[in-house]
PDB file of C-alpha atoms in Angstrom:
ATOM      1  CA  MET Q   1       6.490-165.905  67.129  1.00 95.00           C
ATOM      2  CA  LYS Q   2       9.584-165.407  69.280  1.00 97.00           C
ATOM      3  CA  TYR Q   3      10.467-161.925  70.529  1.00 98.00           C
ATOM      4  CA  GLY Q   4      13.750-160.592  71.938  1.00 98.00           C
ATOM      5  CA  ILE Q   5      14.542-157.457  73.920  1.00 97.00           C
ATOM      6  CA  THR Q   6      18.129-156.223  74.227  1.00 97.00           C
ATOM      7  CA  ALA Q   7      19.631-154.276  77.143  1.00 93.00           C
ATOM      8  CA  ALA Q   8      17.083-155.926  79.407  1.00 91.00           C
ATOM      9  CA  THR Q   9      18.699-154.840  82.689  1.00 91.00           C
ATOM     10  CA  GLY Q  10      17.953-151.131  82.213  1.00 92.00           C
ATOM     11  CA  HIS Q  11      14.672-149.639  83.461  1.00 92.00           C
ATOM     12  CA  PHE Q  12      13.384-149.294  79.915  1.00 96.00           C
ATOM     13  CA  GLY Q  13      14.273-152.910  79.159  1.00 96.00           C
ATOM     14  CA  GLN Q  14      12.729-154.234  82.361  1.00 96.00           C
ATOM     15  CA  VAL Q  15       9.443-152.466  81.692  1.00 96.00           C
ATOM     16  CA  ALA Q  16       9.487-153.628  78.080  1.00 97.00           C
ATOM     17  CA  VAL Q  17      10.048-157.275  79.029  1.00 97.00           C
ATOM     18  CA  LYS Q  18       7.213-157.271  81.554  1.00 96.00           C
ATOM     19  CA  GLU Q  19       4.823-155.552  79.142  1.00 96.00           C
ATOM     20  CA  LEU Q  20       5.734-157.967  76.362  1.00 97.00           C
ATOM     21  CA  VAL Q  21       5.136-160.950  78.641  1.00 96.00           C
ATOM     22  CA  ASP Q  22       1.643-159.603  79.327  1.00 95.00           C
ATOM     23  CA  LEU Q  23       1.008-159.280  75.578  1.00 95.00           C
ATOM     24  CA  VAL Q  24       2.435-162.498  74.165  1.00 96.00           C
ATOM     25  CA  GLY Q  25       3.241-164.761  77.118  1.00 96.00           C
ATOM     26  CA  ALA Q  26       6.567-165.528  78.776  1.00 95.00           C
ATOM     27  CA  ASP Q  27       7.238-168.561  76.558  1.00 95.00           C
ATOM     28  CA  ASN Q  28       7.585-166.218  73.589  1.00 97.00           C
ATOM     29  CA  VAL Q  29       9.909-163.664  75.189  1.00 97.00           C
ATOM     30  CA  VAL Q  30      13.709-163.685  75.383  1.00 97.00           C
ATOM     31  CA  ALA Q  31      15.581-161.076  77.431  1.00 97.00           C
ATOM     32  CA  ILE Q  32      19.101-160.291  76.208  1.00 97.00           C
ATOM     33  CA  ALA Q  33      21.703-158.630  78.393  1.00 96.00           C
ATOM     34  CA  ARG Q  34      25.417-158.575  79.124  1.00 93.00           C
ATOM     35  CA  ASN Q  35      25.088-159.720  82.744  1.00 91.00           C
ATOM     36  CA  LEU Q  36      23.040-162.904  82.994  1.00 90.00           C
ATOM     37  CA  GLU Q  37      22.827-163.160  86.788  1.00 89.00           C
ATOM     38  CA  LYS Q  38      21.844-159.538  87.317  1.00 91.00           C
ATOM     39  CA  THR Q  39      19.189-159.792  84.607  1.00 91.00           C
ATOM     40  CA  LYS Q  40      17.674-162.966  86.084  1.00 90.00           C
ATOM     41  CA  GLN Q  41      17.313-161.197  89.427  1.00 90.00           C
ATOM     42  CA  LEU Q  42      15.486-158.242  87.864  1.00 92.00           C
ATOM     43  CA  LEU Q  43      13.037-160.093  85.614  1.00 93.00           C
ATOM     44  CA  PRO Q  44      10.253-162.635  86.162  1.00 89.00           C
ATOM     45  CA  ASP Q  45      11.560-166.183  86.716  1.00 88.00           C
ATOM     46  CA  ASN Q  46       9.713-167.599  83.704  1.00 92.00           C
ATOM     47  CA  VAL Q  47      11.477-165.343  81.156  1.00 95.00           C
ATOM     48  CA  GLU Q  48      14.372-166.861  79.200  1.00 96.00           C
ATOM     49  CA  VAL Q  49      17.555-164.797  79.560  1.00 97.00           C
ATOM     50  CA  ARG Q  50      20.401-164.953  77.043  1.00 97.00           C
ATOM     51  CA  GLN Q  51      23.827-163.379  77.241  1.00 97.00           C
ATOM     52  CA  GLY Q  52      24.455-160.774  74.566  1.00 96.00           C
ATOM     53  CA  ASP Q  53      27.086-158.039  74.746  1.00 96.00           C
ATOM     54  CA  TYR Q  54      27.014-155.084  72.343  1.00 97.00           C
ATOM     55  CA  ASP Q  55      30.814-155.208  72.360  1.00 96.00           C
ATOM     56  CA  ASP Q  56      30.808-158.821  71.083  1.00 96.00           C
ATOM     57  CA  LYS Q  57      28.993-159.504  67.811  1.00 97.00           C
ATOM     58  CA  ASN Q  58      29.278-163.275  68.119  1.00 97.00           C
ATOM     59  CA  SER Q  59      27.489-163.263  71.469  1.00 97.00           C
ATOM     60  CA  LEU Q  60      24.679-161.314  69.847  1.00 98.00           C
ATOM     61  CA  VAL Q  61      24.377-163.718  66.925  1.00 98.00           C
ATOM     62  CA  SER Q  62      23.891-166.538  69.440  1.00 97.00           C
ATOM     63  CA  ALA Q  63      21.433-164.483  71.493  1.00 98.00           C
ATOM     64  CA  PHE Q  64      19.327-163.649  68.418  1.00 98.00           C
ATOM     65  CA  GLU Q  65      19.166-167.245  67.178  1.00 97.00           C
ATOM     66  CA  GLY Q  66      15.579-168.313  66.470  1.00 97.00           C
ATOM     67  CA  LEU Q  67      14.092-164.874  67.176  1.00 98.00           C
ATOM     68  CA  ASP Q  68      11.542-163.423  64.772  1.00 98.00           C
ATOM     69  CA  LYS Q  69      11.433-159.876  66.143  1.00 98.00           C
ATOM     70  CA  VAL Q  70      13.831-157.869  68.298  1.00 98.00           C
ATOM     71  CA  LEU Q  71      13.467-154.643  70.245  1.00 98.00           C
ATOM     72  CA  PHE Q  72      16.909-153.057  69.908  1.00 98.00           C
ATOM     73  CA  ILE Q  73      17.354-150.603  72.783  1.00 98.00           C
ATOM     74  CA  SER Q  74      20.120-148.125  71.985  1.00 96.00           C
ATOM     75  CA  SER Q  75      23.189-148.190  74.215  1.00 93.00           C
ATOM     76  CA  GLN Q  76      24.731-145.394  76.255  1.00 85.00           C
ATOM     77  CA  PRO Q  77      27.958-143.802  74.977  1.00 81.00           C
ATOM     78  CA  GLY Q  78      31.181-144.044  76.942  1.00 76.00           C
ATOM     79  CA  GLY Q  79      31.859-147.763  76.811  1.00 79.00           C
ATOM     80  CA  LYS Q  80      34.988-149.678  75.807  1.00 85.00           C
ATOM     81  CA  ILE Q  81      34.112-149.136  72.144  1.00 92.00           C
ATOM     82  CA  THR Q  82      32.052-146.364  70.599  1.00 95.00           C
ATOM     83  CA  ARG Q  83      28.272-146.555  70.615  1.00 94.00           C
ATOM     84  CA  LEU Q  84      28.196-146.665  66.828  1.00 96.00           C
ATOM     85  CA  GLU Q  85      30.569-149.643  66.849  1.00 97.00           C
ATOM     86  CA  GLN Q  86      28.267-151.338  69.343  1.00 97.00           C
ATOM     87  CA  HIS Q  87      25.224-150.607  67.197  1.00 98.00           C
ATOM     88  CA  THR Q  88      27.010-151.874  64.094  1.00 98.00           C
ATOM     89  CA  ASN Q  89      27.625-155.144  65.946  1.00 97.00           C
ATOM     90  CA  VAL Q  90      23.919-155.400  66.752  1.00 98.00           C
ATOM     91  CA  VAL Q  91      22.776-154.754  63.185  1.00 98.00           C
ATOM     92  CA  ASP Q  92      25.346-157.188  61.752  1.00 98.00           C
ATOM     93  CA  ALA Q  93      24.226-159.826  64.255  1.00 98.00           C
ATOM     94  CA  LEU Q  94      20.551-159.276  63.409  1.00 98.00           C
ATOM     95  CA  LYS Q  95      21.365-159.904  59.749  1.00 98.00           C
ATOM     96  CA  GLU Q  96      23.490-162.957  60.476  1.00 97.00           C
ATOM     97  CA  ALA Q  97      20.818-164.449  62.737  1.00 98.00           C
ATOM     98  CA  LYS Q  98      18.187-163.724  60.080  1.00 98.00           C
ATOM     99  CA  VAL Q  99      15.894-161.792  62.417  1.00 98.00           C
ATOM    100  CA  GLY Q 100      12.842-160.699  60.449  1.00 97.00           C
ATOM    101  CA  PHE Q 101      11.965-157.403  62.182  1.00 98.00           C
ATOM    102  CA  VAL Q 102      13.697-154.899  64.440  1.00 98.00           C
ATOM    103  CA  ALA Q 103      12.272-151.968  66.374  1.00 98.00           C
ATOM    104  CA  TYR Q 104      15.036-149.502  67.287  1.00 98.00           C
ATOM    105  CA  THR Q 105      14.840-146.799  69.976  1.00 98.00           C
ATOM    106  CA  SER Q 106      16.115-143.721  68.175  1.00 97.00           C
ATOM    107  CA  PHE Q 107      16.240-139.914  68.493  1.00 95.00           C
ATOM    108  CA  PRO Q 108      13.586-137.303  67.596  1.00 95.00           C
ATOM    109  CA  HIS Q 109      13.659-136.588  63.847  1.00 93.00           C
ATOM    110  CA  ALA Q 110      16.953-138.465  63.588  1.00 93.00           C
ATOM    111  CA  ASP Q 111      16.957-138.042  59.817  1.00 91.00           C
ATOM    112  CA  GLN Q 112      17.269-134.259  60.132  1.00 88.00           C
ATOM    113  CA  ALA Q 113      18.389-133.522  63.707  1.00 86.00           C
ATOM    114  CA  LYS Q 114      21.432-131.243  63.974  1.00 83.00           C
ATOM    115  CA  SER Q 115      22.503-132.092  67.532  1.00 84.00           C
ATOM    116  CA  ALA Q 116      25.612-134.167  68.120  1.00 85.00           C
ATOM    117  CA  LEU Q 117      23.424-136.312  70.365  1.00 87.00           C
ATOM    118  CA  ALA Q 118      21.583-137.546  67.270  1.00 91.00           C
ATOM    119  CA  SER Q 119      24.552-138.598  65.151  1.00 93.00           C
ATOM    120  CA  ASP Q 120      24.845-142.203  66.356  1.00 95.00           C
ATOM    121  CA  HIS Q 121      21.105-142.683  65.981  1.00 96.00           C
ATOM    122  CA  THR Q 122      21.090-141.226  62.481  1.00 96.00           C
ATOM    123  CA  ALA Q 123      23.909-143.571  61.484  1.00 96.00           C
ATOM    124  CA  THR Q 124      22.207-146.573  63.120  1.00 97.00           C
ATOM    125  CA  GLU Q 125      18.950-145.900  61.311  1.00 98.00           C
ATOM    126  CA  LYS Q 126      20.933-145.854  58.068  1.00 97.00           C
ATOM    127  CA  LEU Q 127      22.599-149.165  58.923  1.00 97.00           C
ATOM    128  CA  ILE Q 128      19.241-150.773  59.640  1.00 98.00           C
ATOM    129  CA  ALA Q 129      17.627-149.396  56.491  1.00 97.00           C
ATOM    130  CA  GLU Q 130      20.541-150.641  54.379  1.00 97.00           C
ATOM    131  CA  SER Q 131      20.442-154.072  56.050  1.00 96.00           C
ATOM    132  CA  GLY Q 132      17.135-154.872  54.400  1.00 96.00           C
ATOM    133  CA  ILE Q 133      15.602-155.954  57.724  1.00 97.00           C
ATOM    134  CA  GLU Q 134      11.982-154.910  58.146  1.00 98.00           C
ATOM    135  CA  HIS Q 135      11.996-152.227  60.821  1.00 98.00           C
ATOM    136  CA  SER Q 136      10.371-149.475  62.836  1.00 98.00           C
ATOM    137  CA  PHE Q 137      12.325-146.522  64.192  1.00 98.00           C
ATOM    138  CA  LEU Q 138      10.958-145.454  67.575  1.00 98.00           C
ATOM    139  CA  ARG Q 139      12.120-141.860  67.811  1.00 97.00           C
ATOM    140  CA  ASN Q 140      11.641-141.234  71.514  1.00 97.00           C
ATOM    141  CA  ASN Q 141      11.428-137.607  72.575  1.00 96.00           C
ATOM    142  CA  TRP Q 142      12.360-136.970  76.231  1.00 95.00           C
ATOM    143  CA  TYR Q 143      11.735-138.889  79.421  1.00 96.00           C
ATOM    144  CA  LEU Q 144      10.149-136.868  82.214  1.00 97.00           C
ATOM    145  CA  GLU Q 145      12.601-138.662  84.503  1.00 96.00           C
ATOM    146  CA  ASN Q 146      15.401-136.680  82.828  1.00 93.00           C
ATOM    147  CA  GLU Q 147      14.030-133.595  84.594  1.00 94.00           C
ATOM    148  CA  ALA Q 148      14.081-135.132  88.083  1.00 92.00           C
ATOM    149  CA  GLY Q 149      16.170-132.220  89.347  1.00 90.00           C
ATOM    150  CA  PHE Q 150      13.345-129.837  88.465  1.00 94.00           C
ATOM    151  CA  LEU Q 151      10.611-131.910  90.138  1.00 96.00           C
ATOM    152  CA  ASN Q 152      11.595-131.343  93.789  1.00 94.00           C
ATOM    153  CA  GLY Q 153       9.297-128.397  94.458  1.00 94.00           C
ATOM    154  CA  GLU Q 154      12.045-125.778  94.245  1.00 95.00           C
ATOM    155  CA  ASP Q 155      12.100-122.813  91.848  1.00 95.00           C
ATOM    156  CA  ILE Q 156      13.249-123.703  88.339  1.00 95.00           C
ATOM    157  CA  VAL Q 157      16.196-122.025  86.633  1.00 95.00           C
ATOM    158  CA  TYR Q 158      16.936-123.114  83.088  1.00 95.00           C
ATOM    159  CA  ALA Q 159      18.589-121.895  79.870  1.00 95.00           C
ATOM    160  CA  ALA Q 160      16.390-123.236  77.090  1.00 95.00           C
ATOM    161  CA  GLY Q 161      14.516-120.053  76.243  1.00 94.00           C
ATOM    162  CA  ASP Q 162      11.075-120.658  74.747  1.00 93.00           C
ATOM    163  CA  GLY Q 163      11.959-124.186  73.668  1.00 95.00           C
ATOM    164  CA  LYS Q 164       9.449-126.942  74.266  1.00 96.00           C
ATOM    165  CA  VAL Q 165       9.777-130.644  75.054  1.00 96.00           C
ATOM    166  CA  GLY Q 166       7.537-133.660  74.473  1.00 96.00           C
ATOM    167  CA  TRP Q 167       7.918-135.105  77.978  1.00 97.00           C
ATOM    168  CA  ALA Q 168       6.389-138.482  78.785  1.00 97.00           C
ATOM    169  CA  LEU Q 169       7.198-141.213  81.287  1.00 98.00           C
ATOM    170  CA  GLU Q 170       9.930-143.668  80.367  1.00 97.00           C
ATOM    171  CA  ARG Q 171       7.539-146.547  80.978  1.00 97.00           C
ATOM    172  CA  GLU Q 172       5.094-145.034  78.470  1.00 98.00           C
ATOM    173  CA  TYR Q 173       7.806-145.043  75.805  1.00 98.00           C
ATOM    174  CA  ALA Q 174       8.684-148.628  76.746  1.00 98.00           C
ATOM    175  CA  GLU Q 175       5.058-149.721  76.546  1.00 97.00           C
ATOM    176  CA  GLY Q 176       4.762-148.067  73.138  1.00 98.00           C
ATOM    177  CA  ALA Q 177       7.870-149.863  71.922  1.00 98.00           C
ATOM    178  CA  VAL Q 178       6.458-153.228  72.939  1.00 98.00           C
ATOM    179  CA  LYS Q 179       3.111-152.528  71.285  1.00 98.00           C
ATOM    180  CA  VAL Q 180       4.948-151.816  68.022  1.00 98.00           C
ATOM    181  CA  LEU Q 181       7.098-154.929  68.394  1.00 98.00           C
ATOM    182  CA  ALA Q 182       4.049-157.158  68.869  1.00 97.00           C
ATOM    183  CA  SER Q 183       2.001-155.541  66.103  1.00 96.00           C
ATOM    184  CA  ASP Q 184       1.441-157.043  62.657  1.00 93.00           C
ATOM    185  CA  ASP Q 185       0.801-153.592  61.168  1.00 94.00           C
ATOM    186  CA  THR Q 186       3.672-151.162  61.732  1.00 97.00           C
ATOM    187  CA  LYS Q 187       5.068-147.930  60.314  1.00 97.00           C
ATOM    188  CA  ASP Q 188       8.714-147.375  59.419  1.00 97.00           C
ATOM    189  CA  VAL Q 189       8.920-144.339  61.731  1.00 98.00           C
ATOM    190  CA  TYR Q 190       7.171-143.350  64.941  1.00 98.00           C
ATOM    191  CA  GLU Q 191       7.821-139.946  66.457  1.00 97.00           C
ATOM    192  CA  PHE Q 192       6.998-140.820  70.055  1.00 98.00           C
ATOM    193  CA  ALA Q 193       6.376-137.839  72.346  1.00 97.00           C
ATOM    194  CA  GLY Q 194       4.036-136.254  74.803  1.00 96.00           C
ATOM    195  CA  ALA Q 195       2.461-132.862  74.232  1.00 95.00           C
ATOM    196  CA  SER Q 196       5.048-130.116  73.652  1.00 95.00           C
ATOM    197  CA  ARG Q 197       5.475-128.113  76.841  1.00 96.00           C
ATOM    198  CA  SER Q 198       7.782-125.355  78.049  1.00 96.00           C
ATOM    199  CA  TYR Q 199       9.606-125.182  81.360  1.00 96.00           C
ATOM    200  CA  ALA Q 200       6.935-122.698  82.450  1.00 96.00           C
ATOM    201  CA  ASP Q 201       4.356-125.432  81.824  1.00 97.00           C
ATOM    202  CA  LEU Q 202       6.489-127.855  83.814  1.00 97.00           C
ATOM    203  CA  ALA Q 203       6.757-125.377  86.695  1.00 97.00           C
ATOM    204  CA  LYS Q 204       2.980-124.970  86.735  1.00 97.00           C
ATOM    205  CA  ALA Q 205       2.480-128.728  86.931  1.00 97.00           C
ATOM    206  CA  VAL Q 206       5.107-129.067  89.683  1.00 97.00           C
ATOM    207  CA  GLY Q 207       3.303-126.293  91.566  1.00 97.00           C
ATOM    208  CA  GLU Q 208       0.045-128.254  91.351  1.00 96.00           C
ATOM    209  CA  VAL Q 209       1.760-131.269  92.875  1.00 96.00           C
ATOM    210  CA  TYR Q 210       3.275-129.334  95.798  1.00 96.00           C
ATOM    211  CA  GLY Q 211       0.412-126.880  96.244  1.00 96.00           C
ATOM    212  CA  LYS Q 212       2.518-123.761  95.779  1.00 96.00           C
ATOM    213  CA  LYS Q 213       3.744-121.417  93.079  1.00 96.00           C
ATOM    214  CA  ILE Q 214       7.027-122.428  91.467  1.00 97.00           C
ATOM    215  CA  ALA Q 215       9.032-119.528  90.068  1.00 96.00           C
ATOM    216  CA  VAL Q 216      10.649-120.206  86.693  1.00 95.00           C
ATOM    217  CA  THR Q 217      13.588-118.191  85.352  1.00 96.00           C
ATOM    218  CA  ASN Q 218      15.347-118.430  82.003  1.00 96.00           C
ATOM    219  CA  VAL Q 219      18.989-117.347  82.080  1.00 96.00           C
ATOM    220  CA  ALA Q 220      21.802-117.045  79.558  1.00 95.00           C
ATOM    221  CA  SER Q 221      23.870-120.180  78.967  1.00 94.00           C
ATOM    222  CA  ASP Q 222      26.977-118.621  80.529  1.00 94.00           C
ATOM    223  CA  ASP Q 223      25.074-117.746  83.687  1.00 95.00           C
ATOM    224  CA  TYR Q 224      23.560-121.223  83.771  1.00 93.00           C
ATOM    225  CA  LYS Q 225      27.021-122.729  83.449  1.00 95.00           C
ATOM    226  CA  THR Q 226      28.257-120.607  86.352  1.00 94.00           C
ATOM    227  CA  GLY Q 227      25.370-121.832  88.485  1.00 92.00           C
ATOM    228  CA  LEU Q 228      26.150-125.453  87.648  1.00 92.00           C
ATOM    229  CA  GLU Q 229      29.804-124.904  88.533  1.00 93.00           C
ATOM    230  CA  LYS Q 230      28.808-123.403  91.888  1.00 92.00           C
ATOM    231  CA  ALA Q 231      26.646-126.468  92.479  1.00 88.00           C
ATOM    232  CA  GLY Q 232      29.806-128.583  92.207  1.00 92.00           C
ATOM    233  CA  LEU Q 233      29.062-130.450  88.980  1.00 90.00           C
ATOM    234  CA  ASP Q 234      31.984-131.751  86.963  1.00 92.00           C
ATOM    235  CA  GLU Q 235      32.930-130.379  83.558  1.00 91.00           C
ATOM    236  CA  ASN Q 236      31.548-133.312  81.533  1.00 89.00           C
ATOM    237  CA  THR Q 237      28.198-133.207  83.298  1.00 90.00           C
ATOM    238  CA  ILE Q 238      27.942-129.457  82.834  1.00 93.00           C
ATOM    239  CA  GLY Q 239      28.736-129.801  79.141  1.00 91.00           C
ATOM    240  CA  PHE Q 240      26.042-132.429  78.695  1.00 90.00           C
ATOM    241  CA  ILE Q 241      23.410-130.379  80.534  1.00 92.00           C
ATOM    242  CA  LEU Q 242      24.220-127.298  78.468  1.00 93.00           C
ATOM    243  CA  MET Q 243      23.991-129.353  75.289  1.00 91.00           C
ATOM    244  CA  ILE Q 244      20.499-130.528  76.275  1.00 92.00           C
ATOM    245  CA  GLN Q 245      19.380-127.024  77.141  1.00 94.00           C
ATOM    246  CA  ASP Q 246      20.622-125.759  73.777  1.00 93.00           C
ATOM    247  CA  LEU Q 247      18.925-128.667  72.007  1.00 92.00           C
ATOM    248  CA  ILE Q 248      15.628-127.632  73.569  1.00 94.00           C
ATOM    249  CA  LYS Q 249      16.255-123.942  72.875  1.00 94.00           C
ATOM    250  CA  GLN Q 250      16.806-124.715  69.181  1.00 91.00           C
ATOM    251  CA  GLY Q 251      13.409-126.420  69.026  1.00 91.00           C
ATOM    252  CA  GLU Q 252      14.716-129.919  68.280  1.00 91.00           C
ATOM    253  CA  LEU Q 253      12.438-131.486  70.902  1.00 93.00           C
ATOM    254  CA  THR Q 254       9.332-129.556  69.895  1.00 92.00           C
ATOM    255  CA  GLU Q 255       6.913-132.125  68.548  1.00 88.00           C
ATOM    256  CA  GLU Q 256       3.283-132.315  67.492  1.00 89.00           C
ATOM    257  CA  THR Q 257       2.439-135.978  67.155  1.00 93.00           C
ATOM    258  CA  SER Q 258      -0.114-138.461  68.440  1.00 96.00           C
ATOM    259  CA  ASP Q 259       2.012-141.511  67.575  1.00 98.00           C
ATOM    260  CA  LEU Q 260       2.609-142.587  71.176  1.00 98.00           C
ATOM    261  CA  GLU Q 261      -0.998-142.234  72.277  1.00 97.00           C
ATOM    262  CA  ASP Q 262      -2.183-143.913  69.067  1.00 97.00           C
ATOM    263  CA  VAL Q 263       0.041-146.926  69.691  1.00 98.00           C
ATOM    264  CA  LEU Q 264      -0.826-147.142  73.390  1.00 97.00           C
ATOM    265  CA  GLY Q 265      -4.517-146.797  72.658  1.00 96.00           C
ATOM    266  CA  HIS Q 266      -5.067-144.254  75.437  1.00 97.00           C
ATOM    267  CA  GLU Q 267      -4.006-140.798  76.575  1.00 97.00           C
ATOM    268  CA  LEU Q 268      -0.690-140.296  78.306  1.00 97.00           C
ATOM    269  CA  LYS Q 269      -0.697-139.694  82.026  1.00 97.00           C
ATOM    270  CA  ALA Q 270      -1.482-136.066  82.884  1.00 97.00           C
ATOM    271  CA  LEU Q 271       1.705-134.126  83.671  1.00 97.00           C
ATOM    272  CA  PRO Q 272       1.003-133.507  87.405  1.00 97.00           C
ATOM    273  CA  GLU Q 273       0.177-137.202  87.894  1.00 97.00           C
ATOM    274  CA  ALA Q 274       3.265-138.228  85.936  1.00 97.00           C
ATOM    275  CA  ILE Q 275       5.385-135.971  88.167  1.00 97.00           C
ATOM    276  CA  LYS Q 276       3.900-137.646  91.243  1.00 97.00           C
ATOM    277  CA  GLU Q 277       4.860-141.025  89.800  1.00 96.00           C
ATOM    278  CA  VAL Q 278       8.470-139.941  89.276  1.00 96.00           C
ATOM    279  CA  ILE Q 279       8.957-138.346  92.692  1.00 93.00           C
ATOM    280  CA  GLY Q 280       7.194-141.247  94.419  1.00 85.00           C
ATOM    281  CA  ARG Q 281       9.763-143.853  93.370  1.00 78.00           C
TER     282      ARG Q 281
END
């Protein structure tokens, strides 16, 4: 069985490659990335690296040649072509290369999510389902690393109301993805998440790490925007942050699932310990 992992230069991809090597051996793992030299520097020497660019379907067809299973890590928007065009290239290449199984890193409840952030993922899931390729959708909730700005021991100001988030470490999501990829018994959909927690819960855990009380204040979106502007953030960044806060406020990241722990075969790292891991990097 030959396994491939796309976007292997990102942190998620690097963790996934190393975990997969531990599971199935380096001879059975192919890392796929746009920049060959950079990828070879980041990964173990015994891992085969192939060039594959989401912007170039033909490069992907070549990269997928002879692979039985592929972990398709979703791209980031803002490239030369749209993310959906990139994802269409990947799915078309998977079909052309006759890959038998794909695990795709998607968005929480992508089949019903209302956020604009979910639209590319919803469309990609549809493309994969219509392709006829056997698949698993790995609907990752939220990386704890996304909240790095709230993990510095300072008081927390946010605008997400009573919304909750299924925070877990990025490496835990990556490990879960690899376990699914290497499994012979998979589900079509995994809602991967940690326990649903509020920003008040996060503040309590941060306080445990720093040994002090962390004040937590919810403010209106307009006031939050003003604070971000005073902090010197650009308009696009502010818009993205506000979109995330609204997403959480609307409950789209609230999740009650044991899928991630079930796949990993153990409990997720306790929140204070996970925070220590993030701030210790």
